PDB file of C-alpha atoms in Angstrom:
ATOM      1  CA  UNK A   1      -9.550  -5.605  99.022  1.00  0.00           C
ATOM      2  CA  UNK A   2      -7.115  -5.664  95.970  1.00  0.00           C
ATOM      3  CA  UNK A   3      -8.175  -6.837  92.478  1.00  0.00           C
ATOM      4  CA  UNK A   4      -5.950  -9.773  92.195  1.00  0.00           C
ATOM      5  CA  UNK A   5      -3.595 -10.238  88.868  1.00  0.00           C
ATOM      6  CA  UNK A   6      -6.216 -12.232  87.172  1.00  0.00           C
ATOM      7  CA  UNK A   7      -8.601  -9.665  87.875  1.00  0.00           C
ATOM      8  CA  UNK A   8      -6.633  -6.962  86.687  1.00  0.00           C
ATOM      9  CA  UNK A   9      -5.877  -8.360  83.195  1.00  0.00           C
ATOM     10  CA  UNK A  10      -8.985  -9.189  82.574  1.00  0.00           C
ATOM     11  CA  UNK A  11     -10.031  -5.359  82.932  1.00  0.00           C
ATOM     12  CA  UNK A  12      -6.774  -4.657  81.254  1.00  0.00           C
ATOM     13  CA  UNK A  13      -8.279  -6.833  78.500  1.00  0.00           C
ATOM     14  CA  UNK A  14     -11.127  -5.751  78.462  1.00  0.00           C
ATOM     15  CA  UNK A  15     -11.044  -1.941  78.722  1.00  0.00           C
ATOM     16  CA  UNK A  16      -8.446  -2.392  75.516  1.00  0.00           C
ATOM     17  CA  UNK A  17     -10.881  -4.507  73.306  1.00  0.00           C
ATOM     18  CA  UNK A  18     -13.344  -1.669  73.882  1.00  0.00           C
ATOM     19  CA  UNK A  19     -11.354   1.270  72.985  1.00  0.00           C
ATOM     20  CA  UNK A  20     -10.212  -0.509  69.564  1.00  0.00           C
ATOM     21  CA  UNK A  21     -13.857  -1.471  68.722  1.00  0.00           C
ATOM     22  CA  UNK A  22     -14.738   2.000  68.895  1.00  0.00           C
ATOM     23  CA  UNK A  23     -11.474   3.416  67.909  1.00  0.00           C
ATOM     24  CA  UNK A  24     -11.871   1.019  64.932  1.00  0.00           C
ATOM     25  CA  UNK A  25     -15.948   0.934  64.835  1.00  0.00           C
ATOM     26  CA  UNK A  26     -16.851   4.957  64.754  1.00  0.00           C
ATOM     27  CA  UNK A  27     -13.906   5.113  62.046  1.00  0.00           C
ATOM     28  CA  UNK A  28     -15.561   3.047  60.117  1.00  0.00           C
ATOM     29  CA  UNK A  29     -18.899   4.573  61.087  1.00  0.00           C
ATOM     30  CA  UNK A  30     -17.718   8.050  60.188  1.00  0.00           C
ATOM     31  CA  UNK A  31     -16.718   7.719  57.161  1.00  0.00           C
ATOM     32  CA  UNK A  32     -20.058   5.817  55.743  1.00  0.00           C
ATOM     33  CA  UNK A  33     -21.607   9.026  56.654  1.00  0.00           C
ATOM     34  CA  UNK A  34     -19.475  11.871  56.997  1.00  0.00           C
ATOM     35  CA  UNK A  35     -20.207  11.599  52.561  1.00  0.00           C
ATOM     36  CA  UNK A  36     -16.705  11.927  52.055  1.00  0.00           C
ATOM     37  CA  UNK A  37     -15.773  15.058  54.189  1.00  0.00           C
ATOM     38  CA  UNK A  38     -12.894  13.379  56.243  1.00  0.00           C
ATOM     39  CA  UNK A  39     -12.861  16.185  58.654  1.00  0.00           C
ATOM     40  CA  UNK A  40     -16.591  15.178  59.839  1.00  0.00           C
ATOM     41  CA  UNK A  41     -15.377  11.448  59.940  1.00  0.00           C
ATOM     42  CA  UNK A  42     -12.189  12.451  62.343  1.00  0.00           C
ATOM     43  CA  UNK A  43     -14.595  14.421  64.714  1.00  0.00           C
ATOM     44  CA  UNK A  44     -16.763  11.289  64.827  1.00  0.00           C
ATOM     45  CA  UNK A  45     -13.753   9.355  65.604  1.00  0.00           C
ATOM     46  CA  UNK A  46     -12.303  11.461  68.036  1.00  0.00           C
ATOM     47  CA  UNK A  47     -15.333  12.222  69.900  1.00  0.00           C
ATOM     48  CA  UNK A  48     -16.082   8.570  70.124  1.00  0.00           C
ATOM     49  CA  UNK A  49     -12.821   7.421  71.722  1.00  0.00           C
ATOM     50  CA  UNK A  50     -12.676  10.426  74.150  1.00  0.00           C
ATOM     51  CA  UNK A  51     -16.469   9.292  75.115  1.00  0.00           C
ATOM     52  CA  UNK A  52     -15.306   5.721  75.982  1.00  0.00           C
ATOM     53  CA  UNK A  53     -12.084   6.660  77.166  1.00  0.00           C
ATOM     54  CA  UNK A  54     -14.028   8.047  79.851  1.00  0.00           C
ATOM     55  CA  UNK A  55     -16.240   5.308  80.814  1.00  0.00           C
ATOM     56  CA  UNK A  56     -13.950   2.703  80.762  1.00  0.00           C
ATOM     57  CA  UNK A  57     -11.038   4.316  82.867  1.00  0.00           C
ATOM     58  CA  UNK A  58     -13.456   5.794  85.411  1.00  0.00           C
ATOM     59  CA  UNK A  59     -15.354   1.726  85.176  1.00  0.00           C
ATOM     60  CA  UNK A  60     -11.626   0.127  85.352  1.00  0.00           C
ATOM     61  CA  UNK A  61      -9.181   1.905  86.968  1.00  0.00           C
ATOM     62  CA  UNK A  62     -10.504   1.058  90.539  1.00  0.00           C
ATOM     63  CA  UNK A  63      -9.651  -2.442  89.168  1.00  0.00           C
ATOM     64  CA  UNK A  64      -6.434  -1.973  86.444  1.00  0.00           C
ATOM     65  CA  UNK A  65      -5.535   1.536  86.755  1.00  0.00           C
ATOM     66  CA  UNK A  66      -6.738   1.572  83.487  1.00  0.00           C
ATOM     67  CA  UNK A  67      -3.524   1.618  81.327  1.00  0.00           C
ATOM     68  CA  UNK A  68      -5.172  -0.176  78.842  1.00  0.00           C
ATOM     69  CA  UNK A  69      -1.129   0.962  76.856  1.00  0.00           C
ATOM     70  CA  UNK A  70       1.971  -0.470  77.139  1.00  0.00           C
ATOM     71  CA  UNK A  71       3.238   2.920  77.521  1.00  0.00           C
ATOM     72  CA  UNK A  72       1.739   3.888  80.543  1.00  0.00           C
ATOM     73  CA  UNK A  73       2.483   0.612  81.793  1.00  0.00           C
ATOM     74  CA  UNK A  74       5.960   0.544  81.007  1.00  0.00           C
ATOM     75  CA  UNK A  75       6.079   3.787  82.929  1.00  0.00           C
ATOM     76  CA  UNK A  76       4.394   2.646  86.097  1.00  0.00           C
ATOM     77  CA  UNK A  77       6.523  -0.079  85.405  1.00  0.00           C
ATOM     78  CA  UNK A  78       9.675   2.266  85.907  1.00  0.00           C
ATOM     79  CA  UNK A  79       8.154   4.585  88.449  1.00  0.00           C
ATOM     80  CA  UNK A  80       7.905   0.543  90.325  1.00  0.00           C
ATOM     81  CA  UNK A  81       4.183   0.706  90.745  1.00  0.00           C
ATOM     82  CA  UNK A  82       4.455  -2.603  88.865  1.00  0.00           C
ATOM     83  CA  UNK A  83       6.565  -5.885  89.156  1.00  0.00           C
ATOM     84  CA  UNK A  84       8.053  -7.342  85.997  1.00  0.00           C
ATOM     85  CA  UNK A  85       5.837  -9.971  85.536  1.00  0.00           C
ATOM     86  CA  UNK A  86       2.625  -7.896  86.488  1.00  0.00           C
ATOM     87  CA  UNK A  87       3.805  -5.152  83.624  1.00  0.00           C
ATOM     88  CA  UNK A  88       5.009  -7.687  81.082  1.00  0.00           C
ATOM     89  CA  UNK A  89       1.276  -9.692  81.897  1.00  0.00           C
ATOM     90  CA  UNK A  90      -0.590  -6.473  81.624  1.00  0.00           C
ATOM     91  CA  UNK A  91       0.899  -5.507  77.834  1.00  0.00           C
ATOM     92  CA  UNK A  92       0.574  -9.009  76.615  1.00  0.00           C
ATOM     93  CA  UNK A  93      -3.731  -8.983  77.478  1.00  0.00           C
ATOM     94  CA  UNK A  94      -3.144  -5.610  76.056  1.00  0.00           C
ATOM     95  CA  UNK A  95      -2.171  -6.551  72.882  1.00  0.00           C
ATOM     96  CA  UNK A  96      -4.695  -9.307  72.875  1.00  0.00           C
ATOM     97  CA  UNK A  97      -7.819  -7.060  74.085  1.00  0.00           C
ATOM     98  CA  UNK A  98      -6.754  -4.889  71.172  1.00  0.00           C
ATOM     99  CA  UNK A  99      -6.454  -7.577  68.285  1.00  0.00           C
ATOM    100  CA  UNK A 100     -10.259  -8.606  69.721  1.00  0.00           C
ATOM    101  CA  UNK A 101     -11.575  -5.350  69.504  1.00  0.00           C
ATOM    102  CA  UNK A 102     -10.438  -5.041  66.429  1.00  0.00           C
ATOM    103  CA  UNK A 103     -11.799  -8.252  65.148  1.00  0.00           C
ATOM    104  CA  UNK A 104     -14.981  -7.147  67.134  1.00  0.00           C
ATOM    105  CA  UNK A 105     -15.556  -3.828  65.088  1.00  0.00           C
ATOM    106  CA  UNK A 106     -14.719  -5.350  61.803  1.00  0.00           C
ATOM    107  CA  UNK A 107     -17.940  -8.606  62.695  1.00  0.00           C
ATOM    108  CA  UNK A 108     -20.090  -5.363  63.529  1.00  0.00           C
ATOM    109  CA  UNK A 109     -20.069  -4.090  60.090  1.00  0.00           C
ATOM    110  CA  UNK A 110     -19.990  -6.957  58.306  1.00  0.00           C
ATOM    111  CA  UNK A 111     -15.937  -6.993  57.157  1.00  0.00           C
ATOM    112  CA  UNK A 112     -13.748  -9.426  56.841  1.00  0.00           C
ATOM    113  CA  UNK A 113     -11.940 -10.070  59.993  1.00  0.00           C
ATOM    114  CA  UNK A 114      -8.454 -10.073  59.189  1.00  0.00           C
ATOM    115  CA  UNK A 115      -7.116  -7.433  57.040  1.00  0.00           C
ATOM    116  CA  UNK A 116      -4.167  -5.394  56.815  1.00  0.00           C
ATOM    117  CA  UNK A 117      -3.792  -1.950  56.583  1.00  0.00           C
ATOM    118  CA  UNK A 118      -2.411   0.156  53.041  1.00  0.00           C
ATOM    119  CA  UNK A 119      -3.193   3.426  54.900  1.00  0.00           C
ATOM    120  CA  UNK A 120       0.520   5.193  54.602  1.00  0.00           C
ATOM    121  CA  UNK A 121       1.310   7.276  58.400  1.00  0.00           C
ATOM    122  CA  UNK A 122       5.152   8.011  57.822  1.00  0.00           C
ATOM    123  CA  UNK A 123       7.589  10.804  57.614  1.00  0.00           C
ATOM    124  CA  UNK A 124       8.779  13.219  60.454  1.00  0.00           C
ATOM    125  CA  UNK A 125       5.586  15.151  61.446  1.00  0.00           C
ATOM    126  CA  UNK A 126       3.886  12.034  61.301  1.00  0.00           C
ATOM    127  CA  UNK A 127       6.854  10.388  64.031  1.00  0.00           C
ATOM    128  CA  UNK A 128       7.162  13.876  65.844  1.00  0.00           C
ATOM    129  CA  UNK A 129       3.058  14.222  66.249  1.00  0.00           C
ATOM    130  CA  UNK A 130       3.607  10.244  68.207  1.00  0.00           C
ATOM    131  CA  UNK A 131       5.926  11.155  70.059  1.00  0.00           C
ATOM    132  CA  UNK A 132       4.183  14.543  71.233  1.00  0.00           C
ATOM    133  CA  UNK A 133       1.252  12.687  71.880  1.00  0.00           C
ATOM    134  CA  UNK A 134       2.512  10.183  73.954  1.00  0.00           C
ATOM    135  CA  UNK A 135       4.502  12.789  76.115  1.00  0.00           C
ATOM    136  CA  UNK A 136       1.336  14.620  76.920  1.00  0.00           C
ATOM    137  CA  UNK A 137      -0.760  11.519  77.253  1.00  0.00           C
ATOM    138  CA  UNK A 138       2.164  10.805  79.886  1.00  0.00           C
ATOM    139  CA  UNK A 139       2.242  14.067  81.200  1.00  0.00           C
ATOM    140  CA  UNK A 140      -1.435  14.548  81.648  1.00  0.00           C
ATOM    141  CA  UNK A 141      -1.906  11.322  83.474  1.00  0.00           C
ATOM    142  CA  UNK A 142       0.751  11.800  86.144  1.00  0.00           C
ATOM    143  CA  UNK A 143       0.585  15.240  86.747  1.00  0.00           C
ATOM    144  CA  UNK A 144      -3.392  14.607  87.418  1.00  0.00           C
ATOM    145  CA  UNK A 145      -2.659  11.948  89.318  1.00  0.00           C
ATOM    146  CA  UNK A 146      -0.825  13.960  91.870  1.00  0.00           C
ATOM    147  CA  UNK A 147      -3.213  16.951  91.365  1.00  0.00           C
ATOM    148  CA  UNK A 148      -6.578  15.590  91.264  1.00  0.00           C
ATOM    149  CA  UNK A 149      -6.766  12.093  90.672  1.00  0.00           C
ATOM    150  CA  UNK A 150     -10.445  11.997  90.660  1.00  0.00           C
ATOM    151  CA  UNK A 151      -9.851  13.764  87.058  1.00  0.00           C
ATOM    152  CA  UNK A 152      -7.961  11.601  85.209  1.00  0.00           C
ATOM    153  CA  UNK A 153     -10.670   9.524  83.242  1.00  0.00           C
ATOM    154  CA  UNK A 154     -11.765  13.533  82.734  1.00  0.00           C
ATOM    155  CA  UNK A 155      -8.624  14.119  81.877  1.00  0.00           C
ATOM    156  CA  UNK A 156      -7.248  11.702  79.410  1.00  0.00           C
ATOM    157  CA  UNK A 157     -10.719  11.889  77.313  1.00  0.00           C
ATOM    158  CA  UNK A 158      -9.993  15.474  76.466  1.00  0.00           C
ATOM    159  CA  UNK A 159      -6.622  15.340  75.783  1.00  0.00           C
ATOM    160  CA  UNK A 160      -7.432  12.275  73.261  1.00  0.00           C
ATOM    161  CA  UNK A 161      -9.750  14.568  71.513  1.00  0.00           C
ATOM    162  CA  UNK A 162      -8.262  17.202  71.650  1.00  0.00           C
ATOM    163  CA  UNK A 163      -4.954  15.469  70.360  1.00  0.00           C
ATOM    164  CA  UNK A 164      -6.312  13.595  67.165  1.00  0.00           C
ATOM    165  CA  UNK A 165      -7.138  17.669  65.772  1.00  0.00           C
ATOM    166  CA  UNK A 166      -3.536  18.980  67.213  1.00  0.00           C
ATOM    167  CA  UNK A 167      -1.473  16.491  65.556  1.00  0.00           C
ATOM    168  CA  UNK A 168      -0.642  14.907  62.070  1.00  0.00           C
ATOM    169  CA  UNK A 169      -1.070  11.675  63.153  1.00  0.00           C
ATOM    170  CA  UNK A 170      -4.450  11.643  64.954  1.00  0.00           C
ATOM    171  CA  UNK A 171      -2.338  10.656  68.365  1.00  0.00           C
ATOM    172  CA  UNK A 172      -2.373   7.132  68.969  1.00  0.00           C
ATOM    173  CA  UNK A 173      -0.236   7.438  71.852  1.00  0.00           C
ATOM    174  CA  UNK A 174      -0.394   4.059  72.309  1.00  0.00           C
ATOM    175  CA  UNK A 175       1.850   1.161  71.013  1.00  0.00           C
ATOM    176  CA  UNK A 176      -0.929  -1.927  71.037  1.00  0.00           C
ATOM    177  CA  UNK A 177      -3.488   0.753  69.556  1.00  0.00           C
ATOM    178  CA  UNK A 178      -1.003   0.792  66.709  1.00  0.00           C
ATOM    179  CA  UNK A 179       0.065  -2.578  65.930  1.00  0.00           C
ATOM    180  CA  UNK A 180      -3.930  -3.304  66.167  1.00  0.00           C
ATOM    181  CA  UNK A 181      -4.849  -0.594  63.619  1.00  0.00           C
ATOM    182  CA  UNK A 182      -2.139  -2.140  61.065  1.00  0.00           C
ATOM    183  CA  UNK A 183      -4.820  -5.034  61.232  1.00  0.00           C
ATOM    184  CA  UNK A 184      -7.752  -3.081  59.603  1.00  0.00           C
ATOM    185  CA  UNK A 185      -7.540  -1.556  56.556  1.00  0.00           C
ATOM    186  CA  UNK A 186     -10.336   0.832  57.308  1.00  0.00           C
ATOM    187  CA  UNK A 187     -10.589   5.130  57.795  1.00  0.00           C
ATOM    188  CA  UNK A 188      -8.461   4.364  61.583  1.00  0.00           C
ATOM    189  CA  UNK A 189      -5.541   1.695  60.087  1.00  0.00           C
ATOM    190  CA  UNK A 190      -2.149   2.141  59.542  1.00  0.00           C
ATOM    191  CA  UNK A 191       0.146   0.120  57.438  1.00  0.00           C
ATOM    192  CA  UNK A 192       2.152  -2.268  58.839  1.00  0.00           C
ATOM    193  CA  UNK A 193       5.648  -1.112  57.549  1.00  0.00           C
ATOM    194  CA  UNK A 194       4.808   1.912  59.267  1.00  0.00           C
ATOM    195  CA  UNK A 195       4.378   0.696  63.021  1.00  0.00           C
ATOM    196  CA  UNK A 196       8.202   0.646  64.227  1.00  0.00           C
ATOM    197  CA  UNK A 197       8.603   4.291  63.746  1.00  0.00           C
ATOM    198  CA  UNK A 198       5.213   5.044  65.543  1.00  0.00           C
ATOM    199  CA  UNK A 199       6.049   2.604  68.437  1.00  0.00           C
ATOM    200  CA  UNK A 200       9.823   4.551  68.507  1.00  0.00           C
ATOM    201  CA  UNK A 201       8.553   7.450  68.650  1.00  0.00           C
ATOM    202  CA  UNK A 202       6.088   6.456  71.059  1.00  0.00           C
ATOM    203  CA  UNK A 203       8.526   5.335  73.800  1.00  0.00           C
ATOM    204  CA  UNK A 204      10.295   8.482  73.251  1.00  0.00           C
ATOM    205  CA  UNK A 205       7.893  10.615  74.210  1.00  0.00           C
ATOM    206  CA  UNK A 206       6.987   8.511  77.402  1.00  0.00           C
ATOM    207  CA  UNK A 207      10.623   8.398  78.537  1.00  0.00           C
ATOM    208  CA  UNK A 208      10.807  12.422  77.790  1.00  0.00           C
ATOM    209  CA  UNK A 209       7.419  12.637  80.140  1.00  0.00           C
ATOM    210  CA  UNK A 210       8.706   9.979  82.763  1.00  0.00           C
ATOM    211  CA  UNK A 211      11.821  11.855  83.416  1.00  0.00           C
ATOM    212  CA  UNK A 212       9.956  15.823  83.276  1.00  0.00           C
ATOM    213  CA  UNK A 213       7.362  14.847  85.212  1.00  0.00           C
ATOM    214  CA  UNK A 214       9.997  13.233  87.706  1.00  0.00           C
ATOM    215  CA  UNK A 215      11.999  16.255  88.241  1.00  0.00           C
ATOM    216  CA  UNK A 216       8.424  18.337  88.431  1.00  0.00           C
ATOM    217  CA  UNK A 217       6.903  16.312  90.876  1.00  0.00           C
ATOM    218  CA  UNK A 218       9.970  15.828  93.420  1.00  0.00           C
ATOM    219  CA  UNK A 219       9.481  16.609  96.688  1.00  0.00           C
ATOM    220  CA  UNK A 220      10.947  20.619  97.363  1.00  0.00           C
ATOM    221  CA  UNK A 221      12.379  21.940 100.809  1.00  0.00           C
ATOM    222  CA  UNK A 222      11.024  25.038 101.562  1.00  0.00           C
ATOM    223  CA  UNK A 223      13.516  27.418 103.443  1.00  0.00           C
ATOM    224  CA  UNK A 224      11.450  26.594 106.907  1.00  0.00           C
ATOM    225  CA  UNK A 225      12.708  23.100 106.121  1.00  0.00           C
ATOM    226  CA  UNK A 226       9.476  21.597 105.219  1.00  0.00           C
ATOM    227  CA  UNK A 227       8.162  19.693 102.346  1.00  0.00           C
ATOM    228  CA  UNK A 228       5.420  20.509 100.144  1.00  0.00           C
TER     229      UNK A 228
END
């Protein structure tokens, strides 16, 4: 039987609160004991959200999908996996899951809960390295979808690690992961002035992967007049 709507966003809600509490938490983590070698702090960071990436879209996606992004939902969304009100529901408990994870990492180590960000994240690479991440994050998830589905929890953890090393940014790929992180002003924020561009260049990179992936996965006649 189908997880109804209320069931969904609450795993949409959920799965989101988690990835910004470690996103957020092993930042924070890192950097009290990388001893100020940043690179140690990012692998901490990156290994933790590819870890949890895992476990919550393999616990959640039977439920969600596991978007846990208004990026990927705004592509399902287009591709009309989703209604309007079921895609504009899932990126409002989104946004909220990711505020409470947030607010979640910062009780954990004793900060105060609201904050904003002074981290600086702007310029070119930094809006070209979003919108490359997002296209692959895109790309990854629909071509394994039609590949292997089994893989994609696999599949998006490892491309999340592997794209906070490949890019300037760190890759959030992920438009409520970024107005979230403007909320803590701790080794994973971003300031606030700085969000649009990210979120911009975000959307960009889905549409790009939305339409590629469209034309790549269409059905082809073979010259037996068959599809494959």
């Amino acid at each position: 039987m189908a997880a109804s709507l209320p069931q969904r966003l609450c795993a949409e809600f959920l799965g989101t609160a988690l990835l910004l509490a470690t996103v957020i938490g092993s930042g924070i983590m890192g950097e009290r004991l990388a001893g100020g070698i940043v690179g140690l702090a990012l692998l901490a960071n990156a290994l933790s959200t590819g870890a949890i990436l895992f476990v919550i879209i393999t616990a959640l996606a039977p439920l969600s999908g596991a978007h846990f992004n208004p990026a990927v939902t705004l592509t399902m969304l287009v591709r009309r996996e989703l209604r309007t009100v079921e895609a504009l529901s899932y990126m409002v408990v989104q946004l909220l899951g990711a505020f409470a994870g947030v607010l979640a990492a910062h009780a954990m180590f004793d900060l105060p809960l609201w904050q904003l960000s002074e981290k600086m994240r702007d310029g070119g690479a930094q809006w070209t390295s979003e919108g490359i991440a997002t296209f692959g994050l895109l790309m990854t998830i629909l071509l394994t979808r039609k590949a292997r589905s089994e893989a994609i929890a696999t599949s998006v953890a490892l491309y999340i690690t592997a794209a906070y090393w490949f890019t300037a940014s760190t890759s959030f790929a992920n438009p409520a992961v970024t107005i979230a992180r403007a909320f803590s002003d701790t080794f994973a924020g971003i300031a606030l002035g700085n969000v649009p561009a990210f979120i911009a260049a975000q959307l960009a990179g889905a549409l790009i992967a939305v339409l590629l992936c469209g034309f790549m996965l269409r059905d082809k006649i073979t010259s037996a007049g068959e599809r494959t």
